[in-house]
Short mmCIF file of C-alpha atoms in Angstrom, two decimals:
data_model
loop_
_atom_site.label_atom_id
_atom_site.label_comp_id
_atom_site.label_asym_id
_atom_site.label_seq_id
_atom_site.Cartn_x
_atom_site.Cartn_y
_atom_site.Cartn_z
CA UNK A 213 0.00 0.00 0.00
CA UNK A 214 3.15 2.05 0.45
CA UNK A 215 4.11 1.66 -2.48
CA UNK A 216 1.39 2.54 -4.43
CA UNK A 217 0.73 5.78 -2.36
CA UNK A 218 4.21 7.21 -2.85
CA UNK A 219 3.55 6.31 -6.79
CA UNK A 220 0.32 7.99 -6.84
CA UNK A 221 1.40 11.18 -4.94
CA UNK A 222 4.23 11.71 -7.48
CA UNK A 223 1.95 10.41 -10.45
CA UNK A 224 5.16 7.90 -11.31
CA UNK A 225 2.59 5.99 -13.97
CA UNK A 226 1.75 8.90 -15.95
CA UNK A 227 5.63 9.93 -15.97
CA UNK A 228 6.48 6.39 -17.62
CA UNK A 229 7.45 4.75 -14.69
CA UNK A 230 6.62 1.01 -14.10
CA UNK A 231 5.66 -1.32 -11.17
CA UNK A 232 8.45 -4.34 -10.91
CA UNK A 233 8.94 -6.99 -8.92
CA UNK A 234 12.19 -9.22 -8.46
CA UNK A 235 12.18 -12.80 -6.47
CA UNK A 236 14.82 -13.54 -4.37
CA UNK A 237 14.59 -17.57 -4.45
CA UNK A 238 14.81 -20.12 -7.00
CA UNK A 239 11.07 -21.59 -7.16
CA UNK A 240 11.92 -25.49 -7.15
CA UNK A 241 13.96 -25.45 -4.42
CA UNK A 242 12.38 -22.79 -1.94
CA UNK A 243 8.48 -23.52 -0.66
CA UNK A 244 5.54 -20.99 -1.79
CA UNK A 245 5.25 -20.01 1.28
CA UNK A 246 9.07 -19.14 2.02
CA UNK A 247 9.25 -17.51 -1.21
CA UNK A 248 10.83 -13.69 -1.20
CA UNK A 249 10.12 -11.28 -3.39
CA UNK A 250 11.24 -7.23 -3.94
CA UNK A 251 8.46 -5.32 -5.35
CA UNK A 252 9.01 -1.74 -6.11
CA UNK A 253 8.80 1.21 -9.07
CA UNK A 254 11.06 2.93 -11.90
CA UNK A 255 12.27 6.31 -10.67
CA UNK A 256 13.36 9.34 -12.64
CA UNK A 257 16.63 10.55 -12.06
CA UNK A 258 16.18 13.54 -9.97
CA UNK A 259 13.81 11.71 -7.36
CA UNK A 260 14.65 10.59 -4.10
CA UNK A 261 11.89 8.73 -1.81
CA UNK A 262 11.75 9.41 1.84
CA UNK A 263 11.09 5.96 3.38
CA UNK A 264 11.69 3.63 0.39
CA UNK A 265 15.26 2.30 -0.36
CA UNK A 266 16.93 2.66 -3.48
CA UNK A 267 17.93 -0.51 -5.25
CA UNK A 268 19.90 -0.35 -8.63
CA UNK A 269 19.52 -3.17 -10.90
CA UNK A 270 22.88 -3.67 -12.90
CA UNK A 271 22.91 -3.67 -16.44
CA UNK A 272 22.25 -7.12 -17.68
CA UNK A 273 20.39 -9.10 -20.37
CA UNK A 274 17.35 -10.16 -17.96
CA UNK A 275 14.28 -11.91 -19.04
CA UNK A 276 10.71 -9.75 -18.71
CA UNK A 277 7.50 -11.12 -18.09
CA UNK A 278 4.38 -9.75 -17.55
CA UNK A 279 2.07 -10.57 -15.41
CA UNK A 280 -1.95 -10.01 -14.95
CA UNK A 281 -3.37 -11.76 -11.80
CA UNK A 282 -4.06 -12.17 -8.31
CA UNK A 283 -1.03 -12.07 -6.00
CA UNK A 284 -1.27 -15.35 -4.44
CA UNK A 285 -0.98 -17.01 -8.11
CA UNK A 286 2.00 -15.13 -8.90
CA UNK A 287 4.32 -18.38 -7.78
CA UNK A 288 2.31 -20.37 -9.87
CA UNK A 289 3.51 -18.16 -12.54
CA UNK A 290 6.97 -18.10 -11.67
CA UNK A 291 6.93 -21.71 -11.42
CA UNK A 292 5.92 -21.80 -14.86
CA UNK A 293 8.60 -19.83 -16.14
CA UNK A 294 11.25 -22.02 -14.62
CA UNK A 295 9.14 -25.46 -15.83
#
């Protein structure tokens, strides 16, 4: 709910900026419900949150995925990815 406060109060969607999310364990070998995950917004340059961390992703080939559901199906989707 944080999150998407602090994006609506600096209107981060209509500025381009886009909702990720990261997981922190490999899904075959960590339970559902011991799963991590980092979930967090693009930022423009000049912006600085108060409260939030700042966590720079390192320039990379990375696979992208979209995804359109209910949170507690979202390891059922990363477990699909991995299959």
């Amino acid at each position: 709910e944080q999150l998407l406060q602090f994006s609506e109060n600096y209107e981060l969607p209509s500025k381009g900026c886009q909702y990720v999310s990261l997981t922190l364990d490999y899904p075959f070998i960590t339970l559902e419900e011991h799963s991590r995950f980092m979930v967090g917004v693009t930022l423009p340059q000049h912006l600085s949150p108060k409260g939030f961390g700042i966590y720079e992703i390192p320039s990379g080939e990375y696979a992208i995925f979209r995804f359109k559901g209910l949170y507690h199906e979202l390891n059922r989707a990363y477990r699909h990815i991995y299959l």
